[in-house]
Coordinates of N, CA, C and O in Angstrom, one line a residue:
M1430 N 45.5 12.1 5.5 CA 44.7 11.4 6.5 C 43.3 12.0 6.7 O 42.3 11.2 6.7
I1431 N 43.2 13.3 6.7 CA 41.9 14.0 6.9 C 41.1 13.7 5.6 O 39.9 13.4 5.6
L1432 N 41.7 13.8 4.4 CA 41.0 13.6 3.2 C 40.5 12.2 3.1 O 39.4 11.9 2.6
M1433 N 41.3 11.2 3.6 CA 40.9 9.8 3.5 C 39.6 9.6 4.4 O 38.7 8.9 4.0
R1434 N 39.6 10.2 5.6 CA 38.5 10.1 6.5 C 37.2 10.7 5.9 O 36.2 10.2 6.0
M1435 N 37.4 11.9 5.2 CA 36.2 12.6 4.6 C 35.7 11.7 3.5 O 34.5 11.6 3.3
T1436 N 36.6 11.1 2.7 CA 36.2 10.2 1.6 C 35.4 9.0 2.1 O 34.4 8.6 1.6
S1437 N 35.9 8.4 3.2 CA 35.2 7.3 3.8 C 33.8 7.6 4.3 O 32.9 6.9 4.1
C1438 N 33.7 8.8 4.9 CA 32.4 9.3 5.4 C 31.5 9.5 4.3 O 30.3 9.2 4.3
A1439 N 32.0 10.1 3.2 CA 31.1 10.4 2.0 C 30.6 9.0 1.4 O 29.5 8.9 1.0
I1440 N 31.5 8.1 1.3 CA 31.1 6.8 0.7 C 30.1 6.1 1.6 O 29.1 5.5 1.1
A1441 N 30.3 6.1 2.9 CA 29.3 5.5 3.8 C 28.0 6.2 3.7 O 26.9 5.6 3.7
A1442 N 28.0 7.6 3.6 CA 26.7 8.3 3.5 C 26.0 7.9 2.2 O 24.8 7.7 2.2
L1443 N 26.7 7.8 1.1 CA 26.1 7.5 -0.2 C 25.5 6.0 -0.1 O 24.5 5.7 -0.7
A1444 N 26.3 5.1 0.5 CA 25.8 3.7 0.6 C 24.5 3.6 1.4 O 23.6 2.9 1.1
T1445 N 24.4 4.4 2.4 CA 23.2 4.5 3.3 C 22.0 5.0 2.5 O 21.0 4.4 2.5
L1446 N 22.2 6.0 1.8 CA 21.1 6.6 0.9 C 20.7 5.6 -0.1 O 19.5 5.4 -0.4
A1447 N 21.6 4.9 -0.8 CA 21.3 4.0 -1.8 C 20.5 2.8 -1.2 O 19.5 2.3 -1.8
A1448 N 20.9 2.3 -0.1 CA 20.2 1.2 0.6 C 18.8 1.6 1.0 O 17.9 0.8 0.8
T1449 N 18.7 2.8 1.4 CA 17.4 3.3 1.9 C 16.4 3.4 0.7 O 15.3 2.9 0.8
G1450 N 16.8 3.9 -0.4 CA 16.0 4.0 -1.6 C 15.6 2.7 -2.2 O 14.5 2.5 -2.6
A1451 N 16.5 1.7 -2.2 CA 16.3 0.5 -2.8 C 15.3 -0.4 -2.0 O 14.6 -1.2 -2.5
S1452 N 15.3 -0.2 -0.7 CA 14.5 -1.0 0.2 C 13.3 -0.2 0.8 O 12.8 -0.6 1.8
A1453 N 12.9 0.9 0.2 CA 11.9 1.8 0.8 C 10.6 1.1 1.0 O 10.0 1.3 2.0
Q1454 N 10.0 0.5 0.0 CA 8.7 -0.1 0.1 C 8.8 -1.5 0.6 O 9.2 -2.4 -0.1
I1455 N 8.5 -1.7 1.9 CA 8.6 -3.0 2.5 C 7.2 -3.6 2.8 O 7.1 -4.8 3.1
V1456 N 6.1 -2.8 2.6 CA 4.8 -3.4 2.9 C 4.3 -4.1 1.6 O 4.4 -3.5 0.5
N1457 N 3.8 -5.2 1.7 CA 3.2 -5.9 0.5 C 1.7 -5.5 0.5 O 0.9 -5.8 1.3
L1458 N 1.4 -4.8 -0.6 CA 0.0 -4.3 -0.7 C -0.9 -5.3 -1.5 O -2.1 -5.0 -1.7
T1459 N -0.4 -6.4 -1.9 CA -1.2 -7.4 -2.6 C -2.5 -7.8 -1.8 O -2.4 -8.1 -0.6
G1460 N -3.6 -7.8 -2.5 CA -4.8 -8.2 -1.8 C -6.1 -7.5 -2.3 O -6.0 -6.7 -3.3
T1461 N -7.2 -7.9 -1.7 CA -8.5 -7.3 -2.0 C -8.8 -6.2 -1.0 O -8.5 -6.3 0.2
Y1462 N -9.3 -5.1 -1.6 CA -9.7 -4.0 -0.7 C -11.1 -3.7 -1.0 O -11.7 -4.1 -2.0
R1463 N -11.7 -2.9 -0.1 CA -13.1 -2.4 -0.3 C -13.0 -0.9 -0.3 O -12.4 -0.2 0.5
C1464 N -13.7 -0.3 -1.3 CA -13.8 1.2 -1.3 C -14.8 1.6 -0.2 O -15.9 1.2 -0.2
I1465 N -14.3 2.5 0.7 CA -15.2 2.9 1.8 C -15.5 4.4 1.8 O -16.3 4.8 2.7
Q1466 N -14.9 5.1 0.9 CA -15.2 6.6 0.8 C -14.9 7.1 -0.6 O -13.9 6.7 -1.2
A1467 N -15.8 8.0 -1.1 CA -15.6 8.7 -2.4 C -15.3 7.7 -3.5 O -14.4 7.9 -4.3
C1468 N -16.1 6.7 -3.6 CA -15.9 5.6 -4.6 C -16.2 6.2 -6.0 O -17.2 7.0 -6.1
R1469 N -15.5 5.8 -7.0 CA -15.6 6.3 -8.3 C -16.9 5.9 -9.0 O -17.6 6.6 -9.6
A1470 N -17.3 4.6 -8.8 CA -18.5 4.0 -9.4 C -18.9 2.9 -8.5 O -18.1 2.1 -8.0
G1471 N -20.2 2.7 -8.4 CA -20.7 1.6 -7.6 C -20.8 2.0 -6.1 O -20.3 3.1 -5.7
P1472 N -21.5 1.2 -5.4 CA -21.7 1.6 -4.0 C -20.5 1.4 -3.1 O -19.5 0.8 -3.5
V1473 N -20.5 2.1 -2.0 CA -19.5 1.9 -1.0 C -19.4 0.4 -0.6 O -20.4 -0.3 -0.5
G1474 N -18.2 -0.1 -0.5 CA -18.0 -1.5 -0.2 C -17.7 -2.3 -1.5 O -17.4 -3.5 -1.4
S1475 N -17.7 -1.7 -2.6 CA -17.3 -2.4 -3.9 C -15.8 -2.8 -3.8 O -15.0 -2.1 -3.2
P1476 N -15.5 -4.0 -4.4 CA -14.1 -4.4 -4.3 C -13.1 -3.7 -5.2 O -13.5 -3.3 -6.3
A1477 N -11.9 -3.7 -4.8 CA -10.7 -3.2 -5.6 C -9.6 -4.1 -5.3 O -9.6 -4.8 -4.3
F1478 N -8.6 -4.2 -6.2 CA -7.6 -5.2 -6.1 C -6.2 -4.6 -6.4 O -6.1 -3.8 -7.3
I1479 N -5.2 -5.2 -5.7 CA -3.8 -4.8 -5.9 C -3.0 -6.1 -6.0 O -3.2 -7.0 -5.2
T1480 N -2.2 -6.2 -7.1 CA -1.2 -7.3 -7.2 C 0.1 -6.6 -7.2 O 0.4 -5.7 -8.1
Q1481 N 1.0 -7.0 -6.4 CA 2.4 -6.4 -6.3 C 3.4 -7.5 -6.6 O 3.4 -8.6 -6.1
N1482 N 4.4 -7.0 -7.4 CA 5.5 -7.9 -7.8 C 6.7 -7.0 -7.6 O 7.1 -6.2 -8.5
G1483 N 7.4 -7.1 -6.4 CA 8.5 -6.2 -6.1 C 8.0 -4.8 -6.0 O 6.9 -4.6 -5.3
P1484 N 8.6 -3.8 -6.6 CA 8.0 -2.5 -6.5 C 6.9 -2.2 -7.4 O 6.2 -1.2 -7.3
D1485 N 6.7 -3.1 -8.4 CA 5.6 -2.8 -9.4 C 4.3 -3.3 -8.9 O 4.1 -4.4 -8.3
L1486 N 3.3 -2.5 -9.2 CA 1.9 -2.8 -8.7 C 0.9 -2.7 -9.9 O 1.1 -1.9 -10.8
N1487 N -0.1 -3.6 -9.8 CA -1.2 -3.5 -10.8 C -2.4 -3.3 -9.9 O -2.7 -4.1 -9.0
L1488 N -3.2 -2.2 -10.2 CA -4.3 -1.8 -9.4 C -5.6 -2.0 -10.3 O -5.5 -1.7 -11.5
V1489 N -6.7 -2.4 -9.7 CA -8.0 -2.4 -10.4 C -8.9 -1.7 -9.4 O -9.1 -2.3 -8.3
N1490 N -9.5 -0.6 -9.8 CA -10.3 0.1 -8.8 C -11.8 -0.5 -8.8 O -12.1 -1.4 -9.5
E1491 N -12.6 0.1 -7.9 CA -13.9 -0.4 -7.7 C -14.8 -0.2 -8.9 O -15.9 -0.9 -9.0
A1492 N -14.4 0.5 -9.9 CA -15.1 0.7 -11.2 C -14.6 -0.3 -12.2 O -15.1 -0.3 -13.4
G1493 N -13.6 -1.1 -11.9 CA -13.0 -2.1 -12.8 C -12.0 -1.5 -13.7 O -11.5 -2.1 -14.7
Q1494 N -11.5 -0.2 -13.4 CA -10.5 0.4 -14.2 C -9.1 0.0 -13.7 O -8.8 0.2 -12.6
P1495 N -8.2 -0.5 -14.6 CA -6.9 -0.9 -14.2 C -5.9 0.2 -14.3 O -6.1 1.2 -15.1
S1496 N -4.8 0.1 -13.5 CA -3.7 1.1 -13.6 C -2.4 0.4 -13.1 O -2.5 -0.4 -12.2
R1497 N -1.3 0.7 -13.8 CA 0.0 0.3 -13.2 C 0.4 1.3 -12.2 O 0.0 2.5 -12.3
A1498 N 1.1 0.9 -11.2 CA 1.5 1.8 -10.2 C 2.9 1.4 -9.7 O 3.4 0.3 -9.9
W1499 N 3.6 2.3 -9.0 CA 4.9 2.1 -8.4 C 5.1 3.0 -7.2 O 4.4 4.0 -7.1
P1500 N 6.1 2.8 -6.4 CA 6.4 3.7 -5.3 C 6.6 5.1 -5.8 O 7.3 5.3 -6.8
D1501 N 6.1 6.1 -5.1 CA 6.3 7.5 -5.5 C 7.7 7.9 -5.3 O 8.3 7.5 -4.2
A1502 N 8.3 8.6 -6.2 CA 9.7 8.9 -6.1 C 10.1 9.8 -5.0 O 11.2 9.8 -4.4
F1503 N 9.1 10.6 -4.5 CA 9.4 11.6 -3.4 C 9.1 11.0 -2.0 O 9.6 11.4 -1.0
A1504 N 8.3 9.9 -1.9 CA 8.0 9.3 -0.6 C 7.8 7.8 -0.9 O 6.6 7.3 -0.7
P1505 N 8.8 7.0 -1.3 CA 8.6 5.6 -1.7 C 8.1 4.7 -0.5 O 7.6 3.6 -0.8
A1506 N 8.3 5.1 0.7 CA 8.0 4.3 1.8 C 6.5 4.5 2.3 O 6.1 3.7 3.2
S1507 N 5.8 5.4 1.7 CA 4.4 5.7 2.2 C 3.5 6.1 1.0 O 2.3 6.2 1.3
R1508 N 4.0 6.3 -0.2 CA 3.1 6.7 -1.3 C 3.3 5.8 -2.5 O 4.4 5.4 -2.7
I1509 N 2.3 5.7 -3.3 CA 2.4 5.1 -4.7 C 1.8 6.1 -5.7 O 1.1 7.0 -5.3
W1510 N 2.2 5.9 -6.9 CA 1.7 6.7 -8.0 C 1.0 5.7 -9.0 O 1.6 4.8 -9.5
A1511 N -0.3 6.0 -9.3 CA -1.1 5.2 -10.2 C -1.1 5.9 -11.6 O -1.7 7.0 -11.7
D1512 N -0.4 5.4 -12.5 CA -0.1 6.1 -13.8 C -1.4 6.4 -14.6 O -1.6 7.5 -15.0
A1513 N -2.2 5.4 -14.9 CA -3.4 5.6 -15.7 C -4.4 6.6 -15.1 O -5.1 7.2 -15.8
W1514 N -4.4 6.6 -13.8 CA -5.3 7.5 -13.1 C -4.7 8.9 -12.8 O -5.4 9.8 -12.3
N1515 N -3.4 9.0 -13.1 CA -2.7 10.2 -12.9 C -2.9 10.8 -11.5 O -3.2 12.0 -11.4
E1516 N -2.7 10.0 -10.6 CA -2.8 10.4 -9.1 C -2.0 9.5 -8.2 O -1.7 8.4 -8.5
G1517 N -1.7 10.1 -7.1 CA -0.9 9.4 -6.1 C -1.9 8.9 -5.0 O -3.0 9.2 -4.9
A1518 N -1.3 8.1 -4.1 CA -2.1 7.7 -2.9 C -1.1 7.4 -1.8 O 0.1 7.0 -2.0
V1519 N -1.5 7.6 -0.6 CA -0.7 7.3 0.6 C -1.3 6.1 1.2 O -2.5 5.8 1.2
Y1520 N -0.4 5.2 1.7 CA -0.9 4.0 2.4 C -0.4 3.9 3.8 O 0.6 4.5 4.1
S1521 N -1.2 3.3 4.6 CA -0.8 3.2 6.0 C 0.4 2.3 6.2 O 0.7 1.4 5.3
P1522 N 1.2 2.4 7.3 CA 2.4 1.6 7.5 C 2.1 0.1 7.4 O 3.0 -0.7 7.0
D1523 N 0.9 -0.3 7.8 CA 0.6 -1.8 7.8 C -0.2 -2.2 6.5 O -0.5 -3.4 6.3
G1524 N -0.4 -1.2 5.6 CA -1.0 -1.6 4.3 C -2.5 -1.8 4.4 O -3.1 -2.3 3.4
M1525 N -3.1 -1.4 5.5 CA -4.5 -1.7 5.6 C -5.4 -0.6 5.0 O -6.6 -0.9 4.6
I1526 N -4.9 0.6 4.9 CA -5.7 1.7 4.3 C -4.9 2.4 3.2 O -3.7 2.6 3.4
I1527 N -5.6 2.7 2.1 CA -5.0 3.5 1.0 C -5.9 4.6 0.7 O -7.1 4.4 0.5
Q1528 N -5.3 5.8 0.8 CA -6.1 7.0 0.5 C -5.5 7.7 -0.7 O -4.4 8.1 -0.7
F1529 N -6.4 7.8 -1.7 CA -5.9 8.5 -3.0 C -6.1 10.0 -2.9 O -6.9 10.5 -2.1
D1530 N -5.4 10.7 -3.7 CA -5.4 12.1 -3.7 C -6.7 12.7 -4.0 O -7.0 13.8 -3.6
N1531 N -7.6 12.0 -4.7 CA -8.9 12.5 -5.1 C -9.9 12.3 -4.0 O -11.1 12.6 -4.1
G1532 N -9.5 11.7 -2.8 CA -10.4 11.4 -1.7 C -10.9 10.0 -1.6 O -11.5 9.6 -0.5
T1533 N -10.7 9.2 -2.6 CA -11.1 7.8 -2.5 C -10.3 7.1 -1.4 O -9.1 7.2 -1.4
V1534 N -11.0 6.2 -0.6 CA -10.3 5.5 0.4 C -10.6 4.0 0.2 O -11.8 3.6 0.1
W1535 N -9.6 3.2 0.2 CA -9.7 1.7 0.2 C -9.3 1.2 1.6 O -8.3 1.6 2.1
Q1536 N -10.0 0.1 2.0 CA -9.6 -0.6 3.2 C -9.4 -2.0 2.9 O -10.2 -2.6 2.2
R1537 N -8.3 -2.6 3.4 CA -8.0 -4.0 3.1 C -9.2 -4.9 3.5 O -9.7 -4.8 4.7
D1538 N -9.6 -5.8 2.7 CA -10.7 -6.8 3.0 C -10.1 -8.0 3.5 O -9.4 -8.7 2.8
L1539 N -10.3 -8.3 4.8 CA -9.7 -9.5 5.4 C -10.7 -10.7 5.3 O -10.4 -11.7 6.0
G1540 N -11.8 -10.6 4.6 CA -12.8 -11.6 4.5 C -13.8 -11.6 5.7 O -13.7 -10.7 6.5
P1541 N -14.7 -12.5 5.7 CA -15.7 -12.5 6.7 C -15.1 -12.8 8.1 O -14.1 -13.5 8.2
P1542 N -15.7 -12.3 9.1 CA -15.2 -12.6 10.5 C -15.4 -14.0 10.8 O -16.3 -14.7 10.3
P1543 N -14.6 -14.6 11.7 CA -14.8 -16.0 12.1 C -16.1 -16.1 12.8 O -16.6 -15.2 13.4
P1544 N -16.6 -17.3 12.8 CA -17.9 -17.5 13.5 C -17.6 -17.3 15.0 O -16.5 -17.6 15.5
P1545 N -18.7 -17.0 15.7 CA -18.5 -16.8 17.2 C -18.2 -18.1 17.9 O -18.6 -19.2 17.4
L1546 N -17.4 -18.0 18.9 CA -17.1 -19.2 19.7 C -18.3 -19.7 20.5 O -19.0 -18.8 21.1
R1547 N -18.5 -20.9 20.6 CA -19.6 -21.5 21.4 C -18.9 -22.0 22.7 O -18.0 -22.8 22.6
V1548 N -19.4 -21.6 23.8 CA -18.8 -22.0 25.0 C -19.9 -22.9 25.7 O -21.0 -22.5 25.9
R1549 N -19.5 -24.1 26.1 CA -20.3 -25.0 26.8 C -19.9 -25.0 28.2 O -18.8 -25.2 28.6
L1550 N -20.9 -24.8 29.1 CA -20.6 -24.8 30.5 C -20.9 -26.3 31.0 O -21.9 -26.9 30.6
R1551 N -20.0 -26.8 31.7 CA -20.2 -28.1 32.3 C -21.0 -28.0 33.6 O -20.7 -27.1 34.4
R1552 N -21.9 -28.9 33.7 CA -22.7 -28.9 34.9 C -22.5 -30.1 35.7 O -22.2 -31.1 35.4

C-alpha cells in the first residue's frame, strides 16, 4: 500500500515537471523591436526583428545579422539563447523588453502613437 502511494506520488511529480518544461515559454516574442541601449551597429532606435514559431525563434539584430534562437535550457520561461551570436538574453514577462548578456537592450516597437483626440465643446 505504501509502495503504491509512493509510486503514484513519483509519477505525479514527474508529470508536473514534464508539463512545466514543455509549456515554459508562453510569451510570443514575434514582432519588431528597437535597439535602445548598447546597439551593435547603427544609431539607437534601429529596428530588430523576431519571428517565433513554437519554441523556435529567428532573430535579426539592428546590424542586420541573423541568428536562430530557442528557450534557454536553464530558464526557458524567461531566457533565450541566440546561437550565432553565442549569447543569451532575458525577456520581460510581457515580452516588451529583451536584454542581451552583452548589454544590448531591445524594446518592442508598437508603432506610432495614435493621433490626439479632438474634443469639441458644444456651445
